[in-house]
Amino acid sequence: MVNFIVILILYCYVNGSLGSSNEENPINDILPEDGRFNFTQLARKYGHHAMEYKVTTKDGYILGLFRIRGKYRRKKNKLPVLLMHGIADSSDAWLLRGNFSLGITLANSGYDLWFGNIRGNKYSRNHVRLNPDKDVQFWDFSFHENGYYDLPAIIDRVLNETGFKKLNAIGFSQGNTIFYVLCSTRPEYNSKINVMMALAPICYIQNVQSPLSFFISISSALYDVLSALGINEVANDNSLFNTYEKIICTLPQLGYDICVKKIMFPFTGHDSEELEPSFLSVLVGHFPTSTALKTLYHFAQVGYRRIFGQFNYGNAGNLENYNSTIPPVYDLNLITTKIVLYVCLNDKISTVDDVKILRSKLPNVVRYIVSPRWLCNHIDHVWGKHMYDYLFPYVYQVLESY
């Protein structure tokens, strides 16, 4: 039954729109203030001025990048800190808990914070020549391009603006996968990253359980069908899915039972104490946001191929793109930057067994941290109610120690 519900939701997820991505969705009026506010408005509400930059990648994507310089500037001699969000998400994720979010907490401590957005999401939905609403080529990317093009453009902009030669980084889920892509394919960037704290590290996805394992097993057929239907974008902010999500998930009690207990937690791990019903109406105003179908399928390939490698186009496509029938494998031995891994025992996406594989492959893991909260799941890293208790102390230790 759960699988049927998720398939139905995925159908709505990728079909239909209430208008162009630049139009205001009237359904947002049912959301609370924090569910409607954008990044700069959230920062202002919680006492900070956020500056917005536009970064253009070498292949023409225009990315949104935000900066909060820190309330007291007490850390003015410290390296800037770059935070990268997870899949189908945006920089908003780091502010959604307000004064108890990681972004606001670090800003209150005076850190110079930079919040990146990868191509396709609501802050990075622009290109020098392609229209995301008309040109399917805009969506021809996966997490490979996020790491190979987006991340270096963001890092270079941060370093150019601040005058530093290195930065510290915090990535959540896909937000650290792209660092592995970058540092293995463009190893010169290892010297620009002082330390990277990986929250819910995603690299290998071969020990996940149902329902995620079910979707990985059917991903090839699902991708072929959706591609044939011309569906390349997932979770447009004004899609019918996002509209239905807001309507259903904000229903008292029923919305929480359906959206969180029946759909979200089976994938991420259950932890109702950290994602309470009152927070859901804030969350659905920001998540999910647009991403490429190809990104989702690339992760699925990593799962069923049991290899952290580049996108598999099939023999003919691989010959055209790689001059080989087999896609290149990312060489993790080339990642020399310091890595801190933070894992949760109840995480059903970034499982402990898969993170162990990653740990064995990376040559410079300087610390491996298991969350003291045994119920901590995948999404607690950014949306958990009590992160200040079980996560933030470790973040401060890493930023101050390295």
Short mmCIF file of C-alpha atoms in Angstrom, two decimals:
data_model
loop_
_atom_site.label_atom_id
_atom_site.label_comp_id
_atom_site.label_asym_id
_atom_site.label_seq_id
_atom_site.Cartn_x
_atom_site.Cartn_y
_atom_site.Cartn_z
CA MET A 1 0.00 0.00 0.00
CA VAL A 2 2.81 2.42 0.90
CA ASN A 3 4.55 1.71 -2.40
CA PHE A 4 1.34 2.43 -4.30
CA ILE A 5 0.89 5.73 -2.48
CA VAL A 6 4.47 6.77 -3.21
CA ILE A 7 4.13 5.85 -6.90
CA LEU A 8 0.97 7.93 -7.10
CA ILE A 9 2.72 10.84 -5.45
CA LEU A 10 5.70 10.51 -7.78
CA TYR A 11 3.28 10.78 -10.70
CA CYS A 12 1.98 14.07 -9.34
CA TYR A 13 5.53 15.01 -8.40
CA VAL A 14 6.64 15.28 -12.00
CA ASN A 15 3.42 16.16 -13.82
CA GLY A 16 1.46 19.32 -14.16
CA SER A 17 2.11 22.91 -13.21
CA LEU A 18 0.09 25.85 -11.98
CA GLY A 19 2.19 28.21 -14.05
CA SER A 20 5.75 29.21 -14.73
CA SER A 21 8.33 28.86 -12.02
CA ASN A 22 8.45 32.63 -11.56
CA GLU A 23 4.76 32.96 -10.67
CA GLU A 24 3.59 33.10 -7.08
CA ASN A 25 1.61 30.03 -6.10
CA PRO A 26 -1.57 31.23 -4.32
CA ILE A 27 -1.64 28.07 -2.21
CA ASN A 28 1.36 29.43 -0.28
CA ASP A 29 -1.08 31.66 1.59
CA ILE A 30 -2.00 28.69 3.78
CA LEU A 31 1.57 28.48 5.07
CA PRO A 32 2.97 30.24 8.14
CA GLU A 33 5.44 33.09 7.76
CA ASP A 34 8.55 30.90 7.91
CA GLY A 35 7.05 28.62 5.29
CA ARG A 36 6.58 31.53 2.86
CA PHE A 37 9.76 33.51 3.46
CA ASN A 38 12.74 33.18 1.14
CA PHE A 39 16.35 32.94 2.31
CA THR A 40 16.99 36.67 2.75
CA GLN A 41 13.67 37.16 4.54
CA LEU A 42 14.38 34.28 6.93
CA ALA A 43 17.85 35.65 7.66
CA ARG A 44 16.42 39.12 8.33
CA LYS A 45 13.72 37.75 10.63
CA TYR A 46 16.36 36.06 12.77
CA GLY A 47 18.65 39.06 13.01
CA HIS A 48 20.98 38.88 10.01
CA HIS A 49 21.52 40.55 6.67
CA ALA A 50 22.00 38.09 3.80
CA MET A 51 23.81 39.15 0.66
CA GLU A 52 22.98 37.41 -2.61
CA TYR A 53 25.49 36.71 -5.38
CA LYS A 54 25.06 35.24 -8.84
CA VAL A 55 27.68 32.71 -9.93
CA THR A 56 27.97 31.53 -13.53
CA THR A 57 29.44 28.09 -14.16
CA LYS A 58 31.69 27.25 -17.10
CA ASP A 59 28.77 25.50 -18.82
CA GLY A 60 26.46 28.48 -18.43
CA TYR A 61 24.29 27.83 -15.37
CA ILE A 62 23.62 30.82 -13.11
CA LEU A 63 23.62 29.87 -9.44
CA GLY A 64 22.32 31.69 -6.38
CA LEU A 65 24.84 32.08 -3.55
CA PHE A 66 24.08 33.71 -0.20
CA ARG A 67 26.36 35.13 2.47
CA ILE A 68 25.76 35.90 6.15
CA ARG A 69 28.86 37.50 7.60
CA GLY A 70 28.12 36.80 11.25
CA LYS A 71 26.52 39.02 13.83
CA TYR A 72 29.57 40.03 15.84
CA ARG A 73 32.36 39.34 13.34
CA ARG A 74 34.33 37.76 16.19
CA LYS A 75 35.61 35.10 13.82
CA LYS A 76 37.01 37.58 11.29
CA ASN A 77 40.33 35.73 11.06
CA LYS A 78 38.65 32.35 10.67
CA LEU A 79 38.18 30.65 7.32
CA PRO A 80 34.83 31.18 5.57
CA VAL A 81 32.38 28.29 5.91
CA LEU A 82 30.49 26.96 2.88
CA LEU A 83 27.26 25.01 3.51
CA MET A 84 25.80 22.81 0.74
CA HIS A 85 22.25 21.45 0.86
CA GLY A 86 20.85 18.03 -0.01
CA ILE A 87 18.87 16.71 -2.97
CA ALA A 88 15.71 18.56 -4.11
CA ASP A 89 16.54 21.20 -1.54
CA SER A 90 18.04 24.67 -1.30
CA SER A 91 20.04 26.91 1.01
CA ASP A 92 16.81 27.53 2.94
CA ALA A 93 17.33 24.19 4.71
CA TRP A 94 20.02 25.70 6.94
CA LEU A 95 17.65 28.38 8.32
CA LEU A 96 14.29 26.63 8.72
CA ARG A 97 14.64 26.08 12.46
CA GLY A 98 15.15 29.81 12.99
CA ASN A 99 17.26 30.57 16.05
CA PHE A 100 17.83 26.84 16.50
CA SER A 101 19.03 26.22 12.94
CA LEU A 102 22.68 25.62 12.12
CA GLY A 103 22.89 28.66 9.85
CA ILE A 104 21.57 31.15 12.39
CA THR A 105 23.47 29.53 15.28
CA LEU A 106 26.81 29.79 13.46
CA ALA A 107 26.00 33.33 12.31
CA ASN A 108 25.27 34.32 15.91
CA SER A 109 28.73 32.99 16.77
CA GLY A 110 30.32 35.29 14.21
CA TYR A 111 31.26 32.90 11.41
CA ASP A 112 31.44 34.11 7.81
CA LEU A 113 28.89 31.80 6.22
CA TRP A 114 28.24 31.05 2.56
CA PHE A 115 25.21 29.06 1.42
CA GLY A 116 25.40 27.45 -2.02
CA ASN A 117 22.61 26.37 -4.37
CA ILE A 118 23.13 23.82 -7.11
CA ARG A 119 21.67 24.17 -10.59
CA GLY A 120 17.95 23.70 -11.02
CA ASN A 121 16.62 24.67 -7.61
CA LYS A 122 14.55 27.80 -7.04
CA TYR A 123 17.61 30.03 -6.54
CA SER A 124 19.59 28.57 -9.46
CA ARG A 125 16.96 28.24 -12.16
CA ASN A 126 18.78 30.32 -14.78
CA HIS A 127 21.17 29.82 -17.67
CA VAL A 128 22.95 32.11 -20.09
CA ARG A 129 20.92 30.71 -23.01
CA LEU A 130 18.66 27.83 -21.91
CA ASN A 131 15.12 28.26 -20.54
CA PRO A 132 14.30 25.69 -17.82
CA ASP A 133 10.60 25.81 -18.75
CA LYS A 134 11.18 25.26 -22.48
CA ASP A 135 14.57 23.65 -23.10
CA VAL A 136 14.95 20.03 -22.01
CA GLN A 137 18.73 20.44 -22.32
CA PHE A 138 18.64 22.58 -19.16
CA TRP A 139 17.80 19.45 -17.13
CA ASP A 140 20.47 17.24 -18.67
CA PHE A 141 22.57 17.01 -15.54
CA SER A 142 23.12 14.87 -12.46
CA PHE A 143 25.16 15.21 -9.30
CA HIS A 144 28.25 14.83 -11.50
CA GLU A 145 27.74 18.29 -13.00
CA ASN A 146 26.93 19.66 -9.55
CA GLY A 147 30.37 18.55 -8.40
CA TYR A 148 32.34 19.18 -11.57
CA TYR A 149 30.90 22.60 -12.51
CA ASP A 150 28.71 24.08 -9.75
CA LEU A 151 30.87 23.48 -6.71
CA PRO A 152 34.17 24.82 -8.12
CA ALA A 153 32.40 27.96 -9.38
CA ILE A 154 30.95 28.50 -5.90
CA ILE A 155 34.23 27.82 -4.10
CA ASP A 156 36.19 30.15 -6.37
CA ARG A 157 33.65 32.94 -5.81
CA VAL A 158 33.81 32.55 -2.03
CA LEU A 159 37.61 32.63 -2.01
CA ASN A 160 37.76 35.57 -4.41
CA GLU A 161 35.31 37.58 -2.30
CA THR A 162 36.99 36.81 1.03
CA GLY A 163 40.66 36.78 0.01
CA PHE A 164 41.27 33.43 1.69
CA LYS A 165 43.03 30.55 -0.06
CA LYS A 166 40.95 27.89 1.71
CA LEU A 167 37.50 27.42 3.19
CA ASN A 168 35.78 25.02 5.53
CA ALA A 169 32.76 23.13 4.26
CA ILE A 170 29.66 21.47 5.68
CA GLY A 171 27.62 19.25 3.40
CA PHE A 172 24.36 17.44 4.00
CA SER A 173 23.56 14.25 2.06
CA GLN A 174 24.04 15.06 -1.65
CA GLY A 175 25.72 18.23 -0.41
CA ASN A 176 28.78 16.14 0.44
CA THR A 177 28.49 13.71 -2.49
CA ILE A 178 29.36 16.57 -4.82
CA PHE A 179 32.57 17.24 -2.86
CA TYR A 180 33.67 13.65 -3.56
CA VAL A 181 32.98 14.23 -7.26
CA LEU A 182 34.87 17.53 -7.27
CA CYS A 183 37.95 16.40 -5.37
CA SER A 184 38.31 13.17 -7.37
CA THR A 185 37.78 14.70 -10.83
CA ARG A 186 39.46 18.06 -10.20
CA PRO A 187 41.99 17.19 -7.48
CA GLU A 188 43.50 20.70 -7.51
CA TYR A 189 40.47 21.74 -5.41
CA ASN A 190 41.60 19.58 -2.51
CA SER A 191 43.99 22.37 -1.55
CA LYS A 192 41.11 24.87 -1.43
CA ILE A 193 39.09 22.92 1.13
CA ASN A 194 40.58 22.87 4.62
CA VAL A 195 38.11 20.39 6.14
CA MET A 196 34.74 19.07 5.01
CA MET A 197 32.19 17.92 7.57
CA ALA A 198 29.92 15.36 5.93
CA LEU A 199 26.49 15.13 7.57
CA ALA A 200 24.66 11.95 6.48
CA PRO A 201 27.41 11.03 3.98
CA ILE A 202 26.06 9.78 0.66
CA CYS A 203 28.42 7.91 -1.64
CA TYR A 204 27.55 4.20 -1.60
CA ILE A 205 23.87 3.20 -1.53
CA GLN A 206 23.95 -0.59 -1.58
CA ASN A 207 22.74 -1.42 1.92
CA VAL A 208 19.45 0.46 1.98
CA GLN A 209 16.19 -1.31 2.73
CA SER A 210 12.63 -1.09 1.43
CA PRO A 211 10.95 1.10 0.26
CA LEU A 212 14.06 2.85 -1.10
CA SER A 213 15.57 -0.42 -2.30
CA PHE A 214 12.34 -1.14 -4.21
CA PHE A 215 12.57 2.11 -6.16
CA ILE A 216 16.23 1.49 -6.88
CA SER A 217 15.32 -1.91 -8.32
CA ILE A 218 12.73 -0.44 -10.73
CA SER A 219 14.61 2.80 -11.41
CA SER A 220 15.83 1.86 -14.87
CA ALA A 221 12.34 1.12 -16.18
CA LEU A 222 10.89 4.14 -14.38
CA TYR A 223 13.54 6.44 -15.83
CA ASP A 224 12.94 5.14 -19.36
CA VAL A 225 9.19 5.67 -19.08
CA LEU A 226 9.42 9.16 -17.62
CA SER A 227 12.09 10.19 -20.13
CA ALA A 228 9.93 8.93 -22.98
CA LEU A 229 7.11 11.09 -21.65
CA GLY A 230 9.41 14.12 -21.79
CA ILE A 231 9.66 14.45 -18.02
CA ASN A 232 13.09 15.76 -17.08
CA GLU A 233 12.38 18.03 -14.12
CA VAL A 234 11.19 16.81 -10.74
CA ALA A 235 9.34 18.90 -8.13
CA ASN A 236 8.84 22.22 -9.87
CA ASP A 237 7.85 24.64 -7.11
CA ASN A 238 4.53 25.31 -8.86
CA SER A 239 3.86 21.73 -9.91
CA LEU A 240 0.64 19.98 -9.00
CA PHE A 241 2.59 17.76 -6.64
CA ASN A 242 3.99 20.66 -4.64
CA THR A 243 0.50 22.17 -4.50
CA TYR A 244 -1.09 18.93 -3.31
CA GLU A 245 1.75 18.46 -0.86
CA LYS A 246 1.06 21.82 0.78
CA ILE A 247 -2.68 21.18 0.95
CA ILE A 248 -2.45 17.63 2.31
CA CYS A 249 0.54 18.01 4.61
CA THR A 250 -0.89 21.06 6.38
CA LEU A 251 -4.11 19.24 7.31
CA PRO A 252 -4.28 18.91 11.12
CA GLN A 253 -2.93 15.53 12.27
CA LEU A 254 -3.99 13.74 9.06
CA GLY A 255 -1.37 15.64 7.08
CA TYR A 256 1.38 14.60 9.48
CA ASP A 257 0.25 10.97 9.48
CA ILE A 258 0.27 10.82 5.67
CA CYS A 259 3.23 12.98 4.72
CA VAL A 260 5.63 12.16 7.53
CA LYS A 261 4.69 8.87 9.15
CA LYS A 262 3.52 7.05 6.01
CA ILE A 263 5.78 8.55 3.35
CA MET A 264 8.84 10.38 4.69
CA PHE A 265 9.86 8.29 7.69
CA PRO A 266 9.82 4.90 5.88
CA PHE A 267 12.55 6.33 3.62
CA THR A 268 14.56 8.37 6.12
CA GLY A 269 14.04 6.60 9.45
CA HIS A 270 11.46 7.39 12.11
CA ASP A 271 12.04 10.17 14.65
CA SER A 272 8.82 12.04 15.51
CA GLU A 273 10.42 13.90 18.41
CA GLU A 274 12.73 15.74 16.02
CA LEU A 275 10.20 16.50 13.26
CA GLU A 276 7.04 17.50 15.08
CA PRO A 277 3.66 18.25 13.41
CA SER A 278 3.87 22.02 13.88
CA PHE A 279 7.13 22.20 11.89
CA LEU A 280 5.70 20.43 8.86
CA SER A 281 3.85 23.52 7.62
CA VAL A 282 7.18 25.37 7.55
CA LEU A 283 9.03 22.53 5.84
CA VAL A 284 6.59 22.03 2.95
CA GLY A 285 6.99 25.68 2.01
CA HIS A 286 10.62 24.99 1.10
CA PHE A 287 10.97 21.30 0.33
CA PRO A 288 11.07 19.83 -2.22
CA THR A 289 12.31 22.21 -4.88
CA SER A 290 13.25 21.46 -8.47
CA THR A 291 15.91 18.96 -9.41
CA ALA A 292 16.68 16.84 -12.46
CA LEU A 293 15.23 13.38 -12.98
CA LYS A 294 18.69 12.36 -14.17
CA THR A 295 20.11 13.15 -10.72
CA LEU A 296 17.68 10.77 -9.03
CA TYR A 297 18.48 8.05 -11.54
CA HIS A 298 22.23 8.55 -11.18
CA PHE A 299 21.91 7.89 -7.44
CA ALA A 300 19.81 4.80 -8.20
CA GLN A 301 22.56 3.58 -10.54
CA VAL A 302 25.09 3.97 -7.75
CA GLY A 303 22.79 1.76 -5.67
CA TYR A 304 22.17 -1.11 -8.07
CA ARG A 305 25.63 -1.02 -9.71
CA ARG A 306 27.26 -0.96 -6.25
CA ILE A 307 29.87 1.41 -7.68
CA PHE A 308 30.40 5.13 -7.13
CA GLY A 309 30.85 6.01 -10.76
CA GLN A 310 29.75 8.44 -13.43
CA PHE A 311 26.36 8.24 -15.15
CA ASN A 312 25.75 5.04 -17.10
CA TYR A 313 24.30 5.83 -20.55
CA GLY A 314 24.45 2.26 -21.82
CA ASN A 315 27.15 0.89 -24.10
CA ALA A 316 26.54 3.23 -27.04
CA GLY A 317 26.09 6.32 -24.87
CA ASN A 318 29.12 5.47 -22.78
CA LEU A 319 31.28 5.13 -25.89
CA GLU A 320 30.11 8.55 -27.03
CA ASN A 321 30.63 10.25 -23.67
CA TYR A 322 33.60 8.35 -22.20
CA ASN A 323 35.16 6.51 -25.15
CA SER A 324 34.51 3.32 -23.18
CA THR A 325 31.54 1.02 -22.66
CA ILE A 326 32.01 1.31 -18.88
CA PRO A 327 31.50 4.64 -17.08
CA PRO A 328 34.54 5.95 -15.18
CA VAL A 329 34.67 5.25 -11.45
CA TYR A 330 35.37 8.20 -9.18
CA ASP A 331 38.82 7.69 -7.70
CA LEU A 332 38.34 8.45 -4.01
CA ASN A 333 42.06 8.01 -3.40
CA LEU A 334 42.53 11.43 -4.97
CA ILE A 335 40.52 13.09 -2.19
CA THR A 336 43.24 14.40 0.09
CA THR A 337 41.25 17.10 1.89
CA LYS A 338 40.38 16.33 5.51
CA ILE A 339 36.96 14.68 5.90
CA VAL A 340 34.83 14.35 9.04
CA LEU A 341 32.01 11.81 8.77
CA TYR A 342 28.92 12.24 10.97
CA VAL A 343 26.48 9.32 10.87
CA CYS A 344 23.18 8.41 12.51
CA LEU A 345 22.30 4.86 13.52
CA ASN A 346 18.68 5.30 12.42
CA ASP A 347 19.50 6.75 8.99
CA LYS A 348 17.86 4.58 6.32
CA ILE A 349 19.44 6.44 3.38
CA SER A 350 22.99 7.02 4.54
CA THR A 351 23.28 3.71 6.31
CA VAL A 352 26.08 2.88 8.73
CA ASP A 353 27.17 -0.04 6.52
CA ASP A 354 27.43 2.18 3.45
CA VAL A 355 29.31 4.89 5.33
CA LYS A 356 31.76 2.21 6.51
CA ILE A 357 32.53 1.46 2.84
CA LEU A 358 33.06 5.15 2.18
CA ARG A 359 35.29 5.48 5.22
CA SER A 360 37.47 2.62 4.00
CA LYS A 361 37.90 4.28 0.60
CA LEU A 362 38.73 7.83 1.68
CA PRO A 363 42.42 8.36 2.47
CA ASN A 364 42.05 11.27 4.91
CA VAL A 365 39.11 10.72 7.28
CA VAL A 366 40.25 12.66 10.33
CA ARG A 367 37.21 11.89 12.44
CA TYR A 368 34.27 9.48 12.40
CA ILE A 369 31.35 10.54 14.61
CA VAL A 370 28.27 8.49 15.47
CA SER A 371 25.40 10.68 16.65
CA PRO A 372 24.72 10.24 20.37
CA ARG A 373 21.00 10.27 19.58
CA TRP A 374 20.27 6.68 18.57
CA LEU A 375 16.96 7.66 16.88
CA CYS A 376 18.71 10.28 14.74
CA ASN A 377 17.64 9.75 11.12
CA HIS A 378 18.61 11.15 7.72
CA ILE A 379 16.73 14.44 7.89
CA ASP A 380 17.50 15.27 11.53
CA HIS A 381 20.83 16.73 10.40
CA VAL A 382 19.12 19.84 8.98
CA TRP A 383 15.56 19.80 10.32
CA GLY A 384 15.89 18.19 13.74
CA LYS A 385 14.31 20.12 16.62
CA HIS A 386 17.18 19.57 19.07
CA MET A 387 20.23 19.69 16.79
CA TYR A 388 21.86 22.14 19.19
CA ASP A 389 22.09 19.25 21.66
CA TYR A 390 23.35 16.30 19.57
CA LEU A 391 24.91 17.90 16.46
CA PHE A 392 26.05 21.49 16.92
CA PRO A 393 28.73 20.73 19.56
CA TYR A 394 30.51 18.50 17.03
CA VAL A 395 30.23 21.14 14.29
CA TYR A 396 31.89 23.70 16.56
CA GLN A 397 34.60 21.20 17.50
CA VAL A 398 35.43 20.57 13.85
CA LEU A 399 35.46 24.24 12.86
CA GLU A 400 37.66 25.16 15.82
CA SER A 401 39.99 22.15 15.70
CA TYR A 402 41.00 22.23 12.04
#
